[in-house]
Tab-separated table of C-alpha atoms and ligand atoms in Angstrom:
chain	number	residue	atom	x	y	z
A	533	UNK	CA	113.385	158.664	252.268
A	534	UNK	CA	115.393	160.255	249.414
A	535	UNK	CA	114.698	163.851	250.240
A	536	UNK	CA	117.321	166.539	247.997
A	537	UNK	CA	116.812	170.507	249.134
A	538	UNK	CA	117.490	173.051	246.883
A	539	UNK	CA	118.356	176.585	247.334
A	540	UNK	CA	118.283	179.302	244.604
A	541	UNK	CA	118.715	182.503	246.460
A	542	UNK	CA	119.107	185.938	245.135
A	543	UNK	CA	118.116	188.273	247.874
A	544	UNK	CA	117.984	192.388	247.563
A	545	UNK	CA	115.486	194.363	247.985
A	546	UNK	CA	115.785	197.948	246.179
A	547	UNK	CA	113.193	200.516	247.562
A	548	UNK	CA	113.775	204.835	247.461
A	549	UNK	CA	114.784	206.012	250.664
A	550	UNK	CA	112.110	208.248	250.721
A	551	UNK	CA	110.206	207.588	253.651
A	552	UNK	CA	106.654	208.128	252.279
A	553	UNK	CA	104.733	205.361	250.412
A	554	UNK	CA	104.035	207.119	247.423
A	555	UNK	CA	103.979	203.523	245.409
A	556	UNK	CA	100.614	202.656	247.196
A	557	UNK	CA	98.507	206.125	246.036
A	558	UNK	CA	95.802	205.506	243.972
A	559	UNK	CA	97.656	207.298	241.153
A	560	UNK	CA	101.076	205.606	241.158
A	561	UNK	CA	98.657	202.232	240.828
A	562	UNK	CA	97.100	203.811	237.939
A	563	UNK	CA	100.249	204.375	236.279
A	564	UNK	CA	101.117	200.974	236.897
A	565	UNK	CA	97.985	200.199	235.098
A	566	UNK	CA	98.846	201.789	232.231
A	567	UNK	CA	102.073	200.626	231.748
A	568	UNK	CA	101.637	196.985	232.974
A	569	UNK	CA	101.556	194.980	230.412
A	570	UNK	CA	101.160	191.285	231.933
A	571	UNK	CA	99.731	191.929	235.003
A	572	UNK	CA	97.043	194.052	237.732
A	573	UNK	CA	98.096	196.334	240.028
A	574	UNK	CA	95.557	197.256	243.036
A	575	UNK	CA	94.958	198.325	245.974
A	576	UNK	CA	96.832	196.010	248.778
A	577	UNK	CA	98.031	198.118	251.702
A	578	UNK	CA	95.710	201.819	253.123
A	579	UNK	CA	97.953	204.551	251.114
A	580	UNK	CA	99.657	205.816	254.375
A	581	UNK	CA	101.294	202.190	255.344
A	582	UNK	CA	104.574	203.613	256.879
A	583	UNK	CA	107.402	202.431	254.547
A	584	UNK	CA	109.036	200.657	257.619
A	585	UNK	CA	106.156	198.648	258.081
A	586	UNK	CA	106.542	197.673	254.051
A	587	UNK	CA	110.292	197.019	254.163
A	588	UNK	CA	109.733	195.078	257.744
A	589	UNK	CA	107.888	192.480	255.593
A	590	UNK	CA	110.448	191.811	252.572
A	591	UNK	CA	112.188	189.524	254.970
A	592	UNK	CA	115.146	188.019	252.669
A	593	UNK	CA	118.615	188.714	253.544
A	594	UNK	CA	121.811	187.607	251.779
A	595	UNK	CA	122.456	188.168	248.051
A	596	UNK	CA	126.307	187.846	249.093
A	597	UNK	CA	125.891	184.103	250.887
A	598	UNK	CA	124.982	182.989	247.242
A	599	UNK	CA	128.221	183.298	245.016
A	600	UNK	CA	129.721	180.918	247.285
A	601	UNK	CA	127.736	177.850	246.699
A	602	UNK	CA	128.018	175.126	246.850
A	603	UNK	CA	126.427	174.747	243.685
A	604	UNK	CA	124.573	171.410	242.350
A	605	UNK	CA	125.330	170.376	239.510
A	606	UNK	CA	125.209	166.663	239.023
A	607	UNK	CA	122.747	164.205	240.159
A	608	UNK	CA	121.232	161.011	238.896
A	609	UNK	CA	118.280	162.119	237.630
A	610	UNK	CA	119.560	165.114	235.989
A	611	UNK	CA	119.663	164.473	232.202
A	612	UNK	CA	122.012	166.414	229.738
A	613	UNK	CA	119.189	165.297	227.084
A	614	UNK	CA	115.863	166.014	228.693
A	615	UNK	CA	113.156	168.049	227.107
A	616	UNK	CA	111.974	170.663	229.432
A	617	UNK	CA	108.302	171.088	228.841
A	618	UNK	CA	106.681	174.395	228.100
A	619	UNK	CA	104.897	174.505	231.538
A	620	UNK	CA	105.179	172.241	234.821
A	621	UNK	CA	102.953	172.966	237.229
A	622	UNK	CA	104.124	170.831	240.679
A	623	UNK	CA	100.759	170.924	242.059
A	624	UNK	CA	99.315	168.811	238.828
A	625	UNK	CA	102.498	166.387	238.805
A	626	UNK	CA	101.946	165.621	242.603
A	627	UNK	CA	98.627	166.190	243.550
A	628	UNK	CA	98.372	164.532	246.472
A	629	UNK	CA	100.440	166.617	247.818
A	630	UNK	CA	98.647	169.124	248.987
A	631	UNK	CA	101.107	171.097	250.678
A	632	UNK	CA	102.097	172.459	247.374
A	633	UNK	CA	100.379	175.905	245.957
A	634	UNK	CA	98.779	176.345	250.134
A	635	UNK	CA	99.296	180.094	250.704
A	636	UNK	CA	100.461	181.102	254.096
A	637	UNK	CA	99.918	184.733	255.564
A	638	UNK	CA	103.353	185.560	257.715
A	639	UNK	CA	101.241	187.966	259.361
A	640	UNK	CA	103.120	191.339	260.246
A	641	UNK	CA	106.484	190.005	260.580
A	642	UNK	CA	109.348	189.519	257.740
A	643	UNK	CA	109.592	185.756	257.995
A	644	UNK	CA	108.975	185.165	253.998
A	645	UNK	CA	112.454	183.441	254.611
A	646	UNK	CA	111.372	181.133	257.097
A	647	UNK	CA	107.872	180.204	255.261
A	648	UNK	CA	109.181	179.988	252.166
A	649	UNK	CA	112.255	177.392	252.981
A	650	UNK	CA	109.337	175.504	255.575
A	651	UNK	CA	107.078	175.429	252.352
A	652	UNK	CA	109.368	173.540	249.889
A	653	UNK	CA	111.064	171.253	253.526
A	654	UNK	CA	106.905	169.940	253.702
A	655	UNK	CA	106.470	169.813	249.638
A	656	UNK	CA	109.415	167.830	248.932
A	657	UNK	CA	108.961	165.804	252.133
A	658	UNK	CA	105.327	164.319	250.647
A	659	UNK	CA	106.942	164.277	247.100
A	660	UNK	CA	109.721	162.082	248.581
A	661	UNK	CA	107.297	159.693	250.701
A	662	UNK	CA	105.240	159.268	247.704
A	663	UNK	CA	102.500	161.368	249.843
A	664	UNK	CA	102.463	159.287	252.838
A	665	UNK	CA	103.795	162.549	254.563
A	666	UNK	CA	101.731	165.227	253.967
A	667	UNK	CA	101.988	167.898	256.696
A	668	UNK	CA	102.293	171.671	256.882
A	669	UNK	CA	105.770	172.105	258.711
A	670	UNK	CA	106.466	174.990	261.636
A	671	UNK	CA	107.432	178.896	260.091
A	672	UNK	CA	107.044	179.220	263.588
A	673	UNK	CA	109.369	177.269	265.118
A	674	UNK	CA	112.449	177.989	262.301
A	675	UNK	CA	111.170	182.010	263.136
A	676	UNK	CA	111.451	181.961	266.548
A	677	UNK	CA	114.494	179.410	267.344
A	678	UNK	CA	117.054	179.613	264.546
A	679	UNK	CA	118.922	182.449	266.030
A	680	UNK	CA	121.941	181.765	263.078
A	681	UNK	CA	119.006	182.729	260.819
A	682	UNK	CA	119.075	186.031	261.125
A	683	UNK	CA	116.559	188.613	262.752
A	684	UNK	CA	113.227	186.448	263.241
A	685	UNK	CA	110.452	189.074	262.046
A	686	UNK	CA	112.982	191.362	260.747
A	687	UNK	CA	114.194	189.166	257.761
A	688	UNK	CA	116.675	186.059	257.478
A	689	UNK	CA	119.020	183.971	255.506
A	690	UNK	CA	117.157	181.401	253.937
A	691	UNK	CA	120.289	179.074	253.633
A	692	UNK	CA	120.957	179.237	256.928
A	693	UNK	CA	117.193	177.695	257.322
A	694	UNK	CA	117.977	174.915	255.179
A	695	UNK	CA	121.193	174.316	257.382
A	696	UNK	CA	119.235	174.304	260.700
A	697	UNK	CA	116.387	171.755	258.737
A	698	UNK	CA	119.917	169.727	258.169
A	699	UNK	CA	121.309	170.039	261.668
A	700	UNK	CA	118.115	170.227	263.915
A	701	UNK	CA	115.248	169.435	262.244
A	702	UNK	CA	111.672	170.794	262.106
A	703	UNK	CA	108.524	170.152	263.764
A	704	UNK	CA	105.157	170.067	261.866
A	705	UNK	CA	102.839	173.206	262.523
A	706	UNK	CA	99.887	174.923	260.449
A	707	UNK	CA	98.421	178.274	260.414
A	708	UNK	CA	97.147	180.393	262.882
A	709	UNK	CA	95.129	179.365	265.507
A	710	UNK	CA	94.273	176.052	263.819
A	711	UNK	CA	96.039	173.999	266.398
A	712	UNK	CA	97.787	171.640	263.602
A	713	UNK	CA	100.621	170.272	264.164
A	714	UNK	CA	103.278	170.548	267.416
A	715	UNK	CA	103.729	174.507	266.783
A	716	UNK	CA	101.438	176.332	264.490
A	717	UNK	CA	101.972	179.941	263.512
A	718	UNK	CA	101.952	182.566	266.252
A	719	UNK	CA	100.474	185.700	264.289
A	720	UNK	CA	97.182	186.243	262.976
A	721	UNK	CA	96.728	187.145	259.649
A	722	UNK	CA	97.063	191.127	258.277
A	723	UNK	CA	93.894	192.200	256.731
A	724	UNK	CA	93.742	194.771	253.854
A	725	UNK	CA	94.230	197.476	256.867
A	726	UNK	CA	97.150	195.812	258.319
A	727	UNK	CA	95.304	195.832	261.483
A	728	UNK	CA	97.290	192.992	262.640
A	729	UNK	CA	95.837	193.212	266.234
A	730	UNK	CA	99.015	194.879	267.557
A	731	UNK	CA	100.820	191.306	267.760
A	732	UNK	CA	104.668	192.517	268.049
A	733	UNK	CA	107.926	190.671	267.502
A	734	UNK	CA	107.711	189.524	271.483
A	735	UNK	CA	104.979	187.093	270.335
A	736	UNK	CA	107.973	185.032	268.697
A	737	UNK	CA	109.371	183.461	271.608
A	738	UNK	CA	111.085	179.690	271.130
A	739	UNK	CA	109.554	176.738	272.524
A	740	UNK	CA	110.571	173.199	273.135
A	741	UNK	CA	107.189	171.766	273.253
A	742	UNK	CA	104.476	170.964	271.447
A	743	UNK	CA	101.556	174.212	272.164
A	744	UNK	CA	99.836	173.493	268.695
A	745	UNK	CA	98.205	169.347	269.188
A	746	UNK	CA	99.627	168.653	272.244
A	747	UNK	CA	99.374	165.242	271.781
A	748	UNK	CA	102.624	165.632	269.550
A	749	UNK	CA	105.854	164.598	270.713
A	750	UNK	CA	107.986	167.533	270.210
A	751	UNK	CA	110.881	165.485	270.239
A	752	UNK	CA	110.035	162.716	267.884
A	753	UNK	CA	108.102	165.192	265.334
A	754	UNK	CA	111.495	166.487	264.108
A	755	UNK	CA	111.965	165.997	260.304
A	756	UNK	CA	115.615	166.717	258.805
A	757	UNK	CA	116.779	167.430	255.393
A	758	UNK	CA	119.031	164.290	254.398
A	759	UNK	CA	121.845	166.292	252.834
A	760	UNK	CA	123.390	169.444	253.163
A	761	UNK	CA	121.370	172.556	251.467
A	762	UNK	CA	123.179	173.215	247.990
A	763	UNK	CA	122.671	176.275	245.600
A	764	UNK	CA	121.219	175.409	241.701
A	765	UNK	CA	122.749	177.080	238.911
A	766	UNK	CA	120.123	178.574	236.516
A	767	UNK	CA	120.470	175.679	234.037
A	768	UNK	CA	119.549	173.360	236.396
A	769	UNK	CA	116.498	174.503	238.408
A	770	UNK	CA	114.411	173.023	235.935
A	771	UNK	CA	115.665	169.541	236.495
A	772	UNK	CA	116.097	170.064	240.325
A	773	UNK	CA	111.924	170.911	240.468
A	774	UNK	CA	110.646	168.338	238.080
A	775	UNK	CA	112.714	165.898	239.674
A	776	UNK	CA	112.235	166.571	243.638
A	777	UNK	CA	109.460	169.474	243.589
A	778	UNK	CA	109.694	172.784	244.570
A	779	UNK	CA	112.624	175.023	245.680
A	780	UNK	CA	112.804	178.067	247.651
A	781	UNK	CA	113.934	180.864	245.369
A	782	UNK	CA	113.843	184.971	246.150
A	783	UNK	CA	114.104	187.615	244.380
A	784	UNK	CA	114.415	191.502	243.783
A	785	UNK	CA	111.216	193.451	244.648
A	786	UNK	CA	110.580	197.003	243.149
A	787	UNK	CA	108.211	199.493	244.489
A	788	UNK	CA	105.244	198.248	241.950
A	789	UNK	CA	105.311	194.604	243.324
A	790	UNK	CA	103.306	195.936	246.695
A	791	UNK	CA	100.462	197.108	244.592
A	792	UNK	CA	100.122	193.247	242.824
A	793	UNK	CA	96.573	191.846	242.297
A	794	UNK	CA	96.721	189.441	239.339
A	795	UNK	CA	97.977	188.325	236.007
A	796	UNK	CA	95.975	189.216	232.766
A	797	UNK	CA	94.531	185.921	231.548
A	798	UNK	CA	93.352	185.425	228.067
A	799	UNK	CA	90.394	184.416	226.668
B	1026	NAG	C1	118.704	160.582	226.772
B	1026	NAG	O1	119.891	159.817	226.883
B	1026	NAG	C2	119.752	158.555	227.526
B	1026	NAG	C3	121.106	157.899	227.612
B	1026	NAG	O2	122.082	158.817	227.976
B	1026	NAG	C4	118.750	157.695	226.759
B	1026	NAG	O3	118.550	156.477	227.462
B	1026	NAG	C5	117.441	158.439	226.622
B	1026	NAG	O4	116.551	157.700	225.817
B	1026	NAG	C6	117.648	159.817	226.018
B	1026	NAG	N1	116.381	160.541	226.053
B	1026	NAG	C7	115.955	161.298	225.049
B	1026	NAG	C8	114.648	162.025	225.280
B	1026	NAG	O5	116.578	161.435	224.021
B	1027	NAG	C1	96.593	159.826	245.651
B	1027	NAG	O1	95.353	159.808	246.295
B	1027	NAG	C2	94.396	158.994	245.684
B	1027	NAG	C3	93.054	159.197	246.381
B	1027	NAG	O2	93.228	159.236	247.757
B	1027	NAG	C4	94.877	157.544	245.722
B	1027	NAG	O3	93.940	156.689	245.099
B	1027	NAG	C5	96.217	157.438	245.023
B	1027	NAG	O4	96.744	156.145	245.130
B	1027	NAG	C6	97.194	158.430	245.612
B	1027	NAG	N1	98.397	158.458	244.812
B	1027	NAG	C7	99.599	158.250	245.354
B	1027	NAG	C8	100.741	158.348	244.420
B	1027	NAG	O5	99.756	158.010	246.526
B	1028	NAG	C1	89.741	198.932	257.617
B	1028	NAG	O1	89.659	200.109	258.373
B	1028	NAG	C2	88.443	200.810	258.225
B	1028	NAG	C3	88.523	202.117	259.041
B	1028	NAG	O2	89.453	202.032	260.051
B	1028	NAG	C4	87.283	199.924	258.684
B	1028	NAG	O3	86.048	200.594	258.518
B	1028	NAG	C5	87.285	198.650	257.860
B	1028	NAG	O4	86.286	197.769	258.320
B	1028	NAG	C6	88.630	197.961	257.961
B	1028	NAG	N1	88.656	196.824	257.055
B	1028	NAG	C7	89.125	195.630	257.419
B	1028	NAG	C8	89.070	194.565	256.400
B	1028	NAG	O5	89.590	195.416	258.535
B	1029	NAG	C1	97.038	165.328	266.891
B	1029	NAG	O1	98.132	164.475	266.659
B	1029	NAG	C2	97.825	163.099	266.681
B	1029	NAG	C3	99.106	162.346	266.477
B	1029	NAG	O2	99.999	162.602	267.489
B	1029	NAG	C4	96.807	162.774	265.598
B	1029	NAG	O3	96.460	161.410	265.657
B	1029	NAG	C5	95.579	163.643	265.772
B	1029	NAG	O4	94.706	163.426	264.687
B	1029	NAG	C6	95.960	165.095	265.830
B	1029	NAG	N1	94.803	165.906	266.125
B	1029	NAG	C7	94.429	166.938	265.377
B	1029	NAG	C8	93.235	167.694	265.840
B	1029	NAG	O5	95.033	167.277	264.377
């Protein structure tokens, strides 16, 4: 299997130190409303969401790690001549793959890192197997046993993901109590009240076997990422996701982005 990883990582989160929420009232959203020009704001998260409970779920650490690559800049299939279409949507151009576009819920825990770098592992793996391999892979497992990651729940380096996938693989594992794959996800969804049943960070413990369909062999379900992870230049993302599918990339939050509810569309 040809499988290439990409990394584009830009990682900061900027928030006011003030400790009250004041970005969720109902008239901050309003504002937004006004102002927004491309997109909805709404209601996401009960007004009085403690800000630590907001910041404990931007999860991305490492806006430094970046600037020293290694950057990719030449492969193969990258074309100094190519014609970048207009749009590219990765779900059309591989649609068997039906990893791509599935939206996980990391529950109350900052692991954004861990599902996002998971998410693009299990999309490029099906891309590269021509969609023999289609399988949700473990947030769980990268969460809870990558301790060079970072903080589990309380945010992580999503290179450092990419360099376990390369040194110790993954193991396959879906949502929540769906019991897919050798370790599905350990914490249950947050509703609109964040009631998320009181699970806490001691719910992430690591474990070398398979709890999820036992009938898994923990040991022969690991997949690994054939090269090491590598950084993309902003000229070449393009080419690196029409080429191998999609890439893990984060990004700089402001305090509007909680209140999010949908693009405008035209018609
Ligand atoms: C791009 O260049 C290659 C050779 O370098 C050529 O084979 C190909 O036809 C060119 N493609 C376009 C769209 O011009
Ligand atoms: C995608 O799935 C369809 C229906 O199952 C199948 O006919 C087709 O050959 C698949 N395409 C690839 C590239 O595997
Ligand atoms: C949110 O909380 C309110 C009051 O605590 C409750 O009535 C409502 O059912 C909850 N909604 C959800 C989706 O859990
Ligand atoms: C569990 O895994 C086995 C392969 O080890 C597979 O054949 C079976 O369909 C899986 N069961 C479920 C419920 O996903």
């Amino acid at each position: 299997m040809n499988i290439q990883l990409s990394i584009c990582a830009i990682f900061v989160f900027l928030f006011s130190a003030s400790k009250q929420t004041y970005f969720l009232n109902k008239n901050y959203i309003d504002t937004i409303n006004k102002n927004a020009k491309t997109w909805k704001a709404g209601v996401n998260f009960h007004p009085e969401t403690p800000l630590k409970f907001i910041l404990g779920l931007l999860g991305s650490k490492g806006v430094k790690v970046s600037s020293t690559g290694p950057f990719k800049s030449h492969d193969t299939l990258y074309k100094s001549n190519v014609s970048i279409p207009i749009e590219f949507d990765a779900r059309k151009r591989w649609k068997n793959c039906t990893t791509i576009g599935t939206i996980r819920d990391q529950g109350n825990c900052g692991s954004c890192w861990a599902f996002s770098t998971t998410g693009a592992f299990a999309d490029r793996l099906c891309i590269a197997s021509n969609s023999k391999y289609n399988e949700l892979l473990s947030a769980e497992q990268v969460t809870s046993c990558c301790y060079r990651c970072g903080l589990g729940c309380q945010g992580g380096y999503p290179i450092r993901a990419w360099q376990h996938f390369y040194k110790h693989g993954l193991v396959t594992g879906g949502n929540f109590n769906s019991f897919q794959g050798c370790q599905p996800y350990t914490f249950p969804p947050c509703s609109v009240n964040n009631s998320c049943s009181g699970e806490t960070e001691k719910n992430h413990k690591c474990q070398k076997r398979c709890y999820g369909n036992k009938t898994i062999s923990y040991r022969n379900d690991h997949k690994y990422i054939k090269e090491p992870p590598y950084y993309l230049d902003y000229n070449y993302i393009q080419q690196d996701i029409m080429n191998y599918g999609p890439i893990e990339a984060s990004f700089e939050v402001y305090d509007d982005f909680l209140s999010y509810k949908s693009e405008y569309r035209c018609s």
